[in-house]
Coordinates of C-alpha atoms and ligand atoms in Angstrom, one line a residue:
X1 CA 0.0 0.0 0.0
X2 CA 2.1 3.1 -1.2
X3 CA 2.4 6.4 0.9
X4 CA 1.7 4.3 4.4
X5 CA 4.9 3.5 6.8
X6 CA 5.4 0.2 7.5
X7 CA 4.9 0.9 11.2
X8 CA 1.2 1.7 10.8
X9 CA 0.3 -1.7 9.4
X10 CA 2.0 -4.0 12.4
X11 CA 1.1 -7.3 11.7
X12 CA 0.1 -8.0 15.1
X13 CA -2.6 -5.0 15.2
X14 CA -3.8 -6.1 11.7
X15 CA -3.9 -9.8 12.9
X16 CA -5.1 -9.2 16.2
X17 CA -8.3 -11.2 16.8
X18 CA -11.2 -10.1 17.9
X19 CA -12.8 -11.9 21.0
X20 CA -16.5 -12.8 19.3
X21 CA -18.5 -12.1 22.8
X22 CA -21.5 -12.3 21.1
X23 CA -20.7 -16.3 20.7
X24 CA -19.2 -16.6 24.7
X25 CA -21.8 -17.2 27.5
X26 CA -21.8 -14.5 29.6
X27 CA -21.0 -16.5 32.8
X28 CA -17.5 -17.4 31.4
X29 CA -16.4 -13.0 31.3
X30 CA -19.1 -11.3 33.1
X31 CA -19.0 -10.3 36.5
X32 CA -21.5 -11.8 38.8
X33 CA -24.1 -8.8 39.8
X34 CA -23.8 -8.3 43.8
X35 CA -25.5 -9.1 45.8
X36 CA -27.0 -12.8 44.6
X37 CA -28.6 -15.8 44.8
X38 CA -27.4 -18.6 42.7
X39 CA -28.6 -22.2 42.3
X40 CA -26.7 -25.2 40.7
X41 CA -29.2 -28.1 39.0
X42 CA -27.7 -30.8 37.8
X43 CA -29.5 -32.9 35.3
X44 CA -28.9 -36.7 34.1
X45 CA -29.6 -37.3 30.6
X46 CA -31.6 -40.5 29.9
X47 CA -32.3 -40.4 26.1
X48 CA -30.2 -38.3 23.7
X49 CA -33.3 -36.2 22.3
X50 CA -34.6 -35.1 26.0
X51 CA -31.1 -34.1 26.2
X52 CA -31.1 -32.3 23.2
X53 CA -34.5 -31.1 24.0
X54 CA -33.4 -29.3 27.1
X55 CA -30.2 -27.8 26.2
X56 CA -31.8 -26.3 23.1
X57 CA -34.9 -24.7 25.7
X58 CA -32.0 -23.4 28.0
X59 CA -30.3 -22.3 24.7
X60 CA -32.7 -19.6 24.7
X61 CA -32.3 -18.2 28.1
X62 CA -28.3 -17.7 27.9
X63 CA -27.4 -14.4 27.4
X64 CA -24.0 -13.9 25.5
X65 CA -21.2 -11.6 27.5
X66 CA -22.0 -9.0 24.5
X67 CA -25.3 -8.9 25.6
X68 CA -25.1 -9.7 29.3
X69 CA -28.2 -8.3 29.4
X70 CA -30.3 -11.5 29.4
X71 CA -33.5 -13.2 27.4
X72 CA -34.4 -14.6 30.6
X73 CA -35.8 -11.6 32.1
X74 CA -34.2 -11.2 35.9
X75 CA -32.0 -14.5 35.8
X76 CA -28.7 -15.5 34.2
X77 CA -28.5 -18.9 33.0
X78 CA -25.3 -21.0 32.5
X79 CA -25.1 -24.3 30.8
X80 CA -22.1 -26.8 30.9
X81 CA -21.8 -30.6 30.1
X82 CA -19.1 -32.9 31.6
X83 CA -17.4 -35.6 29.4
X84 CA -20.5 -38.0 29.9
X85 CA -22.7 -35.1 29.3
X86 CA -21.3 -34.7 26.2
X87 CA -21.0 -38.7 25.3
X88 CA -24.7 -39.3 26.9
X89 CA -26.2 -36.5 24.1
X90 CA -24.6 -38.7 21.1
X91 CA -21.6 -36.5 20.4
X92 CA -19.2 -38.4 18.1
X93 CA -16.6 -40.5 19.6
X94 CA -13.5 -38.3 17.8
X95 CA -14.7 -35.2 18.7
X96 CA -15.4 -36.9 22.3
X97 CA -11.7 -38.2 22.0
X98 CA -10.1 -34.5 20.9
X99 CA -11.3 -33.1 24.7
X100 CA -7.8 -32.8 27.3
X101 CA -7.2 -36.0 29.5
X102 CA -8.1 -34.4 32.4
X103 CA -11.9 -33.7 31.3
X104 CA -12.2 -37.1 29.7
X105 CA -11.4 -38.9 33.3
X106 CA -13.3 -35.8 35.5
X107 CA -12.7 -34.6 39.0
X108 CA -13.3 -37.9 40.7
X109 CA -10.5 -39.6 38.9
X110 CA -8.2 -36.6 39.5
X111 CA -8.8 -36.8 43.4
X112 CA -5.8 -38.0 44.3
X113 CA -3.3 -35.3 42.6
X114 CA -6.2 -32.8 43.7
X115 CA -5.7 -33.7 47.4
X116 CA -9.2 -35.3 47.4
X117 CA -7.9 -37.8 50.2
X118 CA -9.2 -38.8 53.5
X119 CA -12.6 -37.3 54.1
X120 CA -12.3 -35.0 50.5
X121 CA -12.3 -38.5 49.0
X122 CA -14.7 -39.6 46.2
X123 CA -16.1 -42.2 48.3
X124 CA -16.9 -39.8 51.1
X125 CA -19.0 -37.4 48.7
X126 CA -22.2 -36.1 48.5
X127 CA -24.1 -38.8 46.0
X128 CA -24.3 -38.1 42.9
X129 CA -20.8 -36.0 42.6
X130 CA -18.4 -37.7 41.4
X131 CA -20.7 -40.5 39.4
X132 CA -21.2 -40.4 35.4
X133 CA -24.8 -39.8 36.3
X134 CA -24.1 -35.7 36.2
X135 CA -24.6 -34.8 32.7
X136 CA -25.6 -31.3 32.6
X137 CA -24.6 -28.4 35.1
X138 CA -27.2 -25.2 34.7
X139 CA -26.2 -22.7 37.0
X140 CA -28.8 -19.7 37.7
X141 CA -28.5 -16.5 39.4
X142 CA -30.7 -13.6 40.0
X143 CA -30.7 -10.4 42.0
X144 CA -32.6 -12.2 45.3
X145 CA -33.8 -15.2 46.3
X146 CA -37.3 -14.2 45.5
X147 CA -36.3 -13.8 41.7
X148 CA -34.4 -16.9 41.9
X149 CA -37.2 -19.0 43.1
X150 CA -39.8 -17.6 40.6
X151 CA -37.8 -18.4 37.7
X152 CA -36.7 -22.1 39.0
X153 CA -40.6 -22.0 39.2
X154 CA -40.9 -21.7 35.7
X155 CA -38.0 -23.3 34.6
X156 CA -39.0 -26.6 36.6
X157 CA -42.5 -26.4 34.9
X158 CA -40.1 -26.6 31.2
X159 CA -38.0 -29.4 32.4
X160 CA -40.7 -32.0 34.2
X161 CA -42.7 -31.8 30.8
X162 CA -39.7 -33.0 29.3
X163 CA -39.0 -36.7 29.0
X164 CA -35.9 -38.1 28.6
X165 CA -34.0 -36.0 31.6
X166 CA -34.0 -36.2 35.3
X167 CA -32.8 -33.4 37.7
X168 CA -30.5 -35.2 40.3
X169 CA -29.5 -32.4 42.3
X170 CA -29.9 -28.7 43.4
X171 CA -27.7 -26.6 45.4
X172 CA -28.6 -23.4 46.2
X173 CA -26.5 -20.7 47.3
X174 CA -26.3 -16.9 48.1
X175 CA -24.0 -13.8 49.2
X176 CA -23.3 -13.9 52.7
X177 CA -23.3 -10.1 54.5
X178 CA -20.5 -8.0 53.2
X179 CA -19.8 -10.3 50.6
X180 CA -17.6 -12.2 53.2
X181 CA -17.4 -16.4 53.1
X182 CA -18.3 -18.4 55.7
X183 CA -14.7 -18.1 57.7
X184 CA -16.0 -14.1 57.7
X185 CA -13.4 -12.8 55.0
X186 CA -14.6 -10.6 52.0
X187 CA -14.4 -12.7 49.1
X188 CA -14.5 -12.2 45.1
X189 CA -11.9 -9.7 45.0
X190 CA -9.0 -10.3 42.7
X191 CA -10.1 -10.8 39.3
X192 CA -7.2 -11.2 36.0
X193 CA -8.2 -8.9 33.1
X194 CA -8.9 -10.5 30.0
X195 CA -7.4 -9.0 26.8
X196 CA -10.0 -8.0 24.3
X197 CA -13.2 -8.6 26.7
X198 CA -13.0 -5.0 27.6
X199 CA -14.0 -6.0 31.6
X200 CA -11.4 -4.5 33.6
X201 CA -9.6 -6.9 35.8
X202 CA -8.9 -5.8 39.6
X203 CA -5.4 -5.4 39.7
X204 CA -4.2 -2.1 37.8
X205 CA -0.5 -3.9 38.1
X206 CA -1.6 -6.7 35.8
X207 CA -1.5 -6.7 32.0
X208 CA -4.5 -8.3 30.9
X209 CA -4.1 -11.8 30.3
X210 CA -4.8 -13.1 26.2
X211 CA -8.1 -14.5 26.1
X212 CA -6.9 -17.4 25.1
X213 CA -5.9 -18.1 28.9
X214 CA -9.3 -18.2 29.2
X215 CA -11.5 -18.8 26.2
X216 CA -10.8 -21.6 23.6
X217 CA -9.7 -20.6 20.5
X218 CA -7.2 -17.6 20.4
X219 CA -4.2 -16.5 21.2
X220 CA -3.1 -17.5 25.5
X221 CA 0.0 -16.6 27.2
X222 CA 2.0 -19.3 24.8
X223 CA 1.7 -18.6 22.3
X224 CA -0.8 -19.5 18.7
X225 CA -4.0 -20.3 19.9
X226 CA -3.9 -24.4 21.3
X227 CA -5.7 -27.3 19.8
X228 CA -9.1 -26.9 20.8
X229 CA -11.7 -29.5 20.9
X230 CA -13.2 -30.7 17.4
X231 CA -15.0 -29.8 15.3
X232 CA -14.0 -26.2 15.4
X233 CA -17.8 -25.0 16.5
X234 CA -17.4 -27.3 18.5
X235 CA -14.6 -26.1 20.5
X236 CA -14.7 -22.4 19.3
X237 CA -15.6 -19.5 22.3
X238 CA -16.1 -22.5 25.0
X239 CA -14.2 -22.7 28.0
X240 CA -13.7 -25.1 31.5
X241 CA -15.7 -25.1 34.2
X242 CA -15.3 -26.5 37.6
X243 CA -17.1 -27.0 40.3
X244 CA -16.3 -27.9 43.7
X245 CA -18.6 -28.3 46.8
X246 CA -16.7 -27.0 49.7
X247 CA -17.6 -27.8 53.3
X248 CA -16.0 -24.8 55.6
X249 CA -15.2 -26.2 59.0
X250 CA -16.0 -22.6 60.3
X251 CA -15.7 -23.5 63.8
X252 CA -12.2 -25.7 64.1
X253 CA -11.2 -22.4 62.3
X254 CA -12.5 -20.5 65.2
X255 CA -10.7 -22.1 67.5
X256 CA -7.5 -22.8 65.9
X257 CA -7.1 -18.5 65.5
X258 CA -8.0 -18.8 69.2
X259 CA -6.0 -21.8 70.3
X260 CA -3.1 -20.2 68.3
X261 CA -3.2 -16.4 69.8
X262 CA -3.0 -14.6 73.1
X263 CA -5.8 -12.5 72.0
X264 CA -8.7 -11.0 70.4
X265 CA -6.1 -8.7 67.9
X266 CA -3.9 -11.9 67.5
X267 CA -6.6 -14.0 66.4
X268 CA -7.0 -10.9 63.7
X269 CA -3.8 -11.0 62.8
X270 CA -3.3 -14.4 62.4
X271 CA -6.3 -15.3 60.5
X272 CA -4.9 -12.4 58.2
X273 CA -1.4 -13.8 58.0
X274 CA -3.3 -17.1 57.0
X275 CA -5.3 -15.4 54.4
X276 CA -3.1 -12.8 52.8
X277 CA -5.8 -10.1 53.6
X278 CA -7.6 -8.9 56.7
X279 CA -11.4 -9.9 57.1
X280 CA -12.5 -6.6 55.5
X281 CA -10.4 -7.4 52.2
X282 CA -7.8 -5.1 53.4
X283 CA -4.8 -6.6 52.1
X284 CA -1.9 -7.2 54.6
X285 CA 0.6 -5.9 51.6
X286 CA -0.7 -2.3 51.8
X287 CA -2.1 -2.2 55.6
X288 CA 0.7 -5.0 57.4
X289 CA -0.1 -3.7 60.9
X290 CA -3.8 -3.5 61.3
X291 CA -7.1 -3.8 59.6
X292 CA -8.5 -0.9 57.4
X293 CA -11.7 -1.6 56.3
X294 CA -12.2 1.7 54.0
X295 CA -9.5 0.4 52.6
X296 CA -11.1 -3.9 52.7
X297 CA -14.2 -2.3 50.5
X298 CA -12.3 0.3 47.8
X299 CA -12.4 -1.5 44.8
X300 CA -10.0 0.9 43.1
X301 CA -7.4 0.2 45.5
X302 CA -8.0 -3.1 47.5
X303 CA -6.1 -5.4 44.8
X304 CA -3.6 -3.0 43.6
X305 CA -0.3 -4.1 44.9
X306 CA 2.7 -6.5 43.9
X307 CA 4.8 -8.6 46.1
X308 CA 8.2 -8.6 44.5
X309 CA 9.7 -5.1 45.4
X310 CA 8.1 -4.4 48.7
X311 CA 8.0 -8.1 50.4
X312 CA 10.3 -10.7 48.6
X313 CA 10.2 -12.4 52.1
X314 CA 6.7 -12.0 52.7
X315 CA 7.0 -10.4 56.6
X316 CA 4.2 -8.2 55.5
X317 CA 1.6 -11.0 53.4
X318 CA 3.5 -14.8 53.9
X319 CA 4.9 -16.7 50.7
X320 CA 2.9 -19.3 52.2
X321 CA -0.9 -17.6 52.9
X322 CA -3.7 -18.4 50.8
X323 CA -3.3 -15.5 48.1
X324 CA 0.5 -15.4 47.8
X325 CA -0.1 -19.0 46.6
X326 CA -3.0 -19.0 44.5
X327 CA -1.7 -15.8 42.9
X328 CA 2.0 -14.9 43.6
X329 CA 1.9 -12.0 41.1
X330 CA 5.7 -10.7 40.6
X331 CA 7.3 -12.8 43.1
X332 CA 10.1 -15.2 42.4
X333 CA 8.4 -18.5 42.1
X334 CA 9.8 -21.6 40.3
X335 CA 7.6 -21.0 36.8
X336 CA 5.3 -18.2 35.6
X337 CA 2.6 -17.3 37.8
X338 CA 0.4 -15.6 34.4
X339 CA -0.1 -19.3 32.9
X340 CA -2.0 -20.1 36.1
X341 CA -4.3 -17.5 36.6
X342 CA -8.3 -18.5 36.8
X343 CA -11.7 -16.9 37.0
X344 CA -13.0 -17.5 39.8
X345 CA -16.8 -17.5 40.7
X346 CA -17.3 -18.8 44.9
X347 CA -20.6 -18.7 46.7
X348 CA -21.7 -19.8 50.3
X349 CA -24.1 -22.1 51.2
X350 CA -25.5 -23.1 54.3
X351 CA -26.4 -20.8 57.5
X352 CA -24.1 -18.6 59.1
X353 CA -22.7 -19.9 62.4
X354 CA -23.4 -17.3 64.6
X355 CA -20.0 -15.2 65.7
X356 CA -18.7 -16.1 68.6
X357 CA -19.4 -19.6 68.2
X358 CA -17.0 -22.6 68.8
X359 CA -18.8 -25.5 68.3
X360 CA -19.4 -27.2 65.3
X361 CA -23.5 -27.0 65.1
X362 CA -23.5 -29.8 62.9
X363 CA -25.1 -28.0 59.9
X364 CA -23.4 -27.9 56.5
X365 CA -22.1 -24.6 55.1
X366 CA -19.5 -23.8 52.8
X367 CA -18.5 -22.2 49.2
X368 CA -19.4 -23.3 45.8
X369 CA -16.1 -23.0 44.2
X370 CA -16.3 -22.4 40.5
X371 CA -13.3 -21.8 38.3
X372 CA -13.5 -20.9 34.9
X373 CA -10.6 -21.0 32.3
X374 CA -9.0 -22.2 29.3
X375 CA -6.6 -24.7 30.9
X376 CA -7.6 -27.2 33.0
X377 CA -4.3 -28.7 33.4
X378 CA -2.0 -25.9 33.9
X379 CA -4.6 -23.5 35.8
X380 CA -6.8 -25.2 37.9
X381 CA -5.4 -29.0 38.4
X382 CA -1.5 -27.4 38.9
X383 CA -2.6 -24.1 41.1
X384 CA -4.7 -27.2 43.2
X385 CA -2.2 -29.6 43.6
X386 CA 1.2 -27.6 43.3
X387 CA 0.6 -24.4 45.1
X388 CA -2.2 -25.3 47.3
X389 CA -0.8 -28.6 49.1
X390 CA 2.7 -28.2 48.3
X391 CA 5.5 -25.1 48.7
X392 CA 8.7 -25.9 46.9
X393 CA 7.3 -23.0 44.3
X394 CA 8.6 -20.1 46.8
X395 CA 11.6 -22.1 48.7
X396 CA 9.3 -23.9 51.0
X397 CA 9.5 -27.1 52.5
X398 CA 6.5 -29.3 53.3
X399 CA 3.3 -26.8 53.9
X400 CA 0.3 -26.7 52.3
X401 CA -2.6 -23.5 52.1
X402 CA -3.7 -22.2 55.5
X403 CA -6.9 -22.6 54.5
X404 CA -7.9 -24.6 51.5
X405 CA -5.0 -26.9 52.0
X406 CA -5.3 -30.4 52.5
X407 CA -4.1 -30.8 56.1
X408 CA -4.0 -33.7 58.3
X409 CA -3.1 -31.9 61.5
X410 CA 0.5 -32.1 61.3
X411 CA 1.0 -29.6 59.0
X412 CA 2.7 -26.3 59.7
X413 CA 2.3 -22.5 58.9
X414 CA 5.4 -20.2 58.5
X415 CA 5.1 -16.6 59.3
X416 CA 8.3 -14.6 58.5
X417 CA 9.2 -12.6 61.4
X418 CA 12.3 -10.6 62.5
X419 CA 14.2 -11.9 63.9
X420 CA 13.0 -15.6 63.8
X421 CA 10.1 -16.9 61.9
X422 CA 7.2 -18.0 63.6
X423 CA 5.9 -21.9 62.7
X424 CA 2.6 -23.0 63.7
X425 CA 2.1 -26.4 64.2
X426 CA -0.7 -28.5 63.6
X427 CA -3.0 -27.3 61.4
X428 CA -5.9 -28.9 60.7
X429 CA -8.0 -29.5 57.6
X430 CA -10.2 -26.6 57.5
X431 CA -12.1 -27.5 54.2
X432 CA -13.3 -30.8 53.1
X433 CA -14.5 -31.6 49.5
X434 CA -18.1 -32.6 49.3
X435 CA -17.6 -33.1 45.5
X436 CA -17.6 -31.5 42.2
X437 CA -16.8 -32.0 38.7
X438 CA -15.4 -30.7 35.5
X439 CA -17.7 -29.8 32.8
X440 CA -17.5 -27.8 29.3
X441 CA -19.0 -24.5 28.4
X442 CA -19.9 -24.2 25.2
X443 CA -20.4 -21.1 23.4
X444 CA -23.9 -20.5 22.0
X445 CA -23.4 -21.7 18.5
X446 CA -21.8 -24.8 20.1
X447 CA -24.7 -24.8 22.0
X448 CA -26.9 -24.7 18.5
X449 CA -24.9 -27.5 17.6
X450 CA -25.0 -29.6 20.0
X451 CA -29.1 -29.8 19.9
X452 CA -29.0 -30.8 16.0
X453 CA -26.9 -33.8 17.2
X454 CA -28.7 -36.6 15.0
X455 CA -30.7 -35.2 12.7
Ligands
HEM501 C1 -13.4 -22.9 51.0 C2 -12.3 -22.7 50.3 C3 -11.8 -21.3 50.0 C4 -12.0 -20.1 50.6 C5 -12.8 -19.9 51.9 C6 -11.4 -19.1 49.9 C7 -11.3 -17.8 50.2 C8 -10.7 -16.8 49.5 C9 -10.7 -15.4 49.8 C10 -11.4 -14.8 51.0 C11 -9.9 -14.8 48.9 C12 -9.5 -13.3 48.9 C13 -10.5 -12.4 48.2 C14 -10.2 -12.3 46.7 O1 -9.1 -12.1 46.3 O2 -11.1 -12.5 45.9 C15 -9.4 -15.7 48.0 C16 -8.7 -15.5 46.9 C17 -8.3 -16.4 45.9 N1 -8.6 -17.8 46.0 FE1 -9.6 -18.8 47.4 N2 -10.8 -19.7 48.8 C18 -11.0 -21.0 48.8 C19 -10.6 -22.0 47.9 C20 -9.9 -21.7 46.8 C21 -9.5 -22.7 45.8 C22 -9.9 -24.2 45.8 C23 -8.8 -22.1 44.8 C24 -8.2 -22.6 43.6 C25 -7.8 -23.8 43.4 C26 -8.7 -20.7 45.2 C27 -8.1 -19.7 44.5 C28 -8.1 -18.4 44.8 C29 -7.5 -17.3 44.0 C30 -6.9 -17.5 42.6 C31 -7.6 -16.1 44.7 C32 -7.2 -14.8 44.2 C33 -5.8 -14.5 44.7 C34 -5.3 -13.1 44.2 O3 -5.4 -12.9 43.0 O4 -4.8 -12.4 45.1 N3 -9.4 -20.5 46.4 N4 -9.9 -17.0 48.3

């Protein structure tokens, strides 16, 4: 093209693609509106057409993350299949065969890399996690519970009608108060950026990640877009999903802070040291000494901070709390921390345990973990089993997550400290796993295809 520089036609501007979020449901990039109710269904799929039959009636209800806005009315619909989903609706055996490993086997195979041992074993779960009965994963979420249950009204009147599928289970959750979990810190802070989405992420530090870290079929962190499942429309705009039942063990936690602290500050700053950030959010890298919850609740500022320049040794946030592993930003780590990120999407269930309280009530209450991302392998199954129950990655020994670590109650928790380090001793195993599975988003043409299976 005479008379233009070289310089203005980059190859890499002119090649760049464009993230079709018209295709993309919108649970994969969207935010989650706050506060909200949310309800996992799980369906079983009996014969192939009722299969068909439903996913092309929940088809209609998705709303795409260019149009989060959504068709149905006051809800937002999510649909994902597992492998057997996929099988049990009559997709061909070589596109079945073209899905990662990891999906193929699902989460109860997985269990023991995951740290699914013990009482987080398969055995031990809730029936039917973990079985090939769970075909089809629709998550729904409104405003309130009131909207919720009104459109699972409606939405049960569509699926009884149908034959051919059975609902096998339903797990509803919600926001606690102050968007806090059920161990009473703020949660659903620290979101990555996603190139091209045009959703801001949470940390103005971070470079948006390539979409391809998170949605199938462009560009990721690599390199070239990866293989992606077959056929293309197939594959095109879907992404992972999993989900994991976690029972909180809110009082143990309660009286380990206690057991493990002089007093009522202590137990703050201990259950912060554990976490990374104090219960308000506040994050121990910008307020190390004491809790500022202006700060816990500013959105602008609560995730902007690196680890690297200010705290290689972690005195202020510990290599070895919960979000110095599952995200160790700039820090020296064996490996790159941006080819482990994840969307994440938690939500409690169960009653609160009142405050105060130190006995375990016997009631169930926990988070609905949800990851969503690209990568099964190298972002949810490595940041699970490699930063989560183990610590070589920063220089550690034997450790394992505070929190979400599988524990056994001789594991240890190192607090850097001048001029020795503190270790506390047996921790205990503050989460179990109730159960879960890994399942497939499709993007809505995918969906489209998927009901003219057959014909
Ligand atoms: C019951 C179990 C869990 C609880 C109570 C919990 C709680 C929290 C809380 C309170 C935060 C800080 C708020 C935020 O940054 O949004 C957080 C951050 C995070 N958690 Fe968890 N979590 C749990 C399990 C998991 C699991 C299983 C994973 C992944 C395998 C995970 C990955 C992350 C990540 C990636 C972050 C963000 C770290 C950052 O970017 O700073 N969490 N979690």
């Amino acid at each position: 093209m005479p008379g233009l520089k070289g310089s203005f036609l980059r190859a890499d501007v002119v090649t760049m693609p464009i993230l079709e979020l018209d295709d993309i449901q919108s649970g994969v990039l969207r935010p989650r509106p706050t506060p909200y109710a949310a309800t996992y269904i799980l369906f079983r799929i009996d014969k192939p057409e009722g299969g068909r039959e439903l996913i092309r009636r929940l088809n209609a209800v998705v709303s795409s993350a260019a149009h989060p806005e959504n068709p149905g009315r006051d809800t937002w619909v999510s649909v994902a299949l597992s492998f057997q989903g996929l099988k049990a609706l009559g997709v061909p055996q070589a596109s079945l065969d073209s899905f990662p490993l990891p999906f193929q086997q699902g989460m109860a195979a997985r269990a023991r890399m995951l740290g699914d041992i013990g009482e987080s074993s398969p055995e031990k779960w809730e029936k039917p996690l973990g079985s090939s009965d769970v075909h089809i994963v629709l998550t729904a979420l409104a405003a309130d519970t009131e909207h919720l249950e009104a459109a699972m009204q409606r939405a049960r009147q569509a699926y009884r009608e149908l034959g051919g599928i059975t609902a096998i289970w339903r797990q509803d959750c919600h926001v606690r108060h102050n968007e806090k979990e059920a161990f009473g810190f703020r949660d659903g802070i620290s979101q990555p950026a996603v190139d091209g989405s045009g959703i801001p992420g949470s940390n103005p530090n971070e470079q948006p990640l390539k979409a391809g870290e998170f949605v199938l079929g462009y560009p990721d962190e690599i390199g070239d877009s990866q293989a992606i499942p077959q056929p293309d429309i197939l594959g095109r705009n879907g992404s992972y999903l999993v989900f994991r039942k976690l029972r909180q063990r809110v009082a143990e936690f309660r009286r380990y802070l206690k057991e493990n602290s002089p007093t009522r500050e202590g137990e703050e700053l201990l259950a912060a040291k554990m976490m990374g950030r104090w219960r308000s959010g506040a994050p121990l890298a910008k307020c190390p000494l004491h809790d500022d919850p202006q700060l816990g609740g500013d959105l602008t500022r609560n995730n902007d901070f690196l680890f690297k320049q200010d705290d290689p040794i972690g005195y202020n946030t510990p290599c070895g709390s919960h979000i110095r592993r599952m995200n160790p930003r700039d820090a020296e780590i064996g490996g790159l921390a941006r080819i482990h990120r994840m969307i994440r999407r938690g939500t409690s269930y169960g009653p609160d345990l009142p405050d105060g309280v130190l006995e375990d009530d016997g009631l169930e209450r926990g988070l609905m973990f949800a990851f969503v991302g690209a990568h099964l392998g190298r972002q949810f199954e490595f940041v699970q089993s490699e930063w989560m129950n183990k610590s070589d990655f920063f220089g550690g020994t034997d450790g394992k997550d505070p929190i979400a670590g599988a524990s056994d109650g001789t594991g240890y928790f190192d607090i850097p400290k001048r001029p020795v380090r503190k270790r506390l001793q047996g921790l205990q195993q503050f989460v179990v796993t109730q159960g879960g599975e890994y399942c497939f988003l499709p993007g809505l043409r995918a969906l489209r295809w998927l009901t003219e299976l057959g014909t």
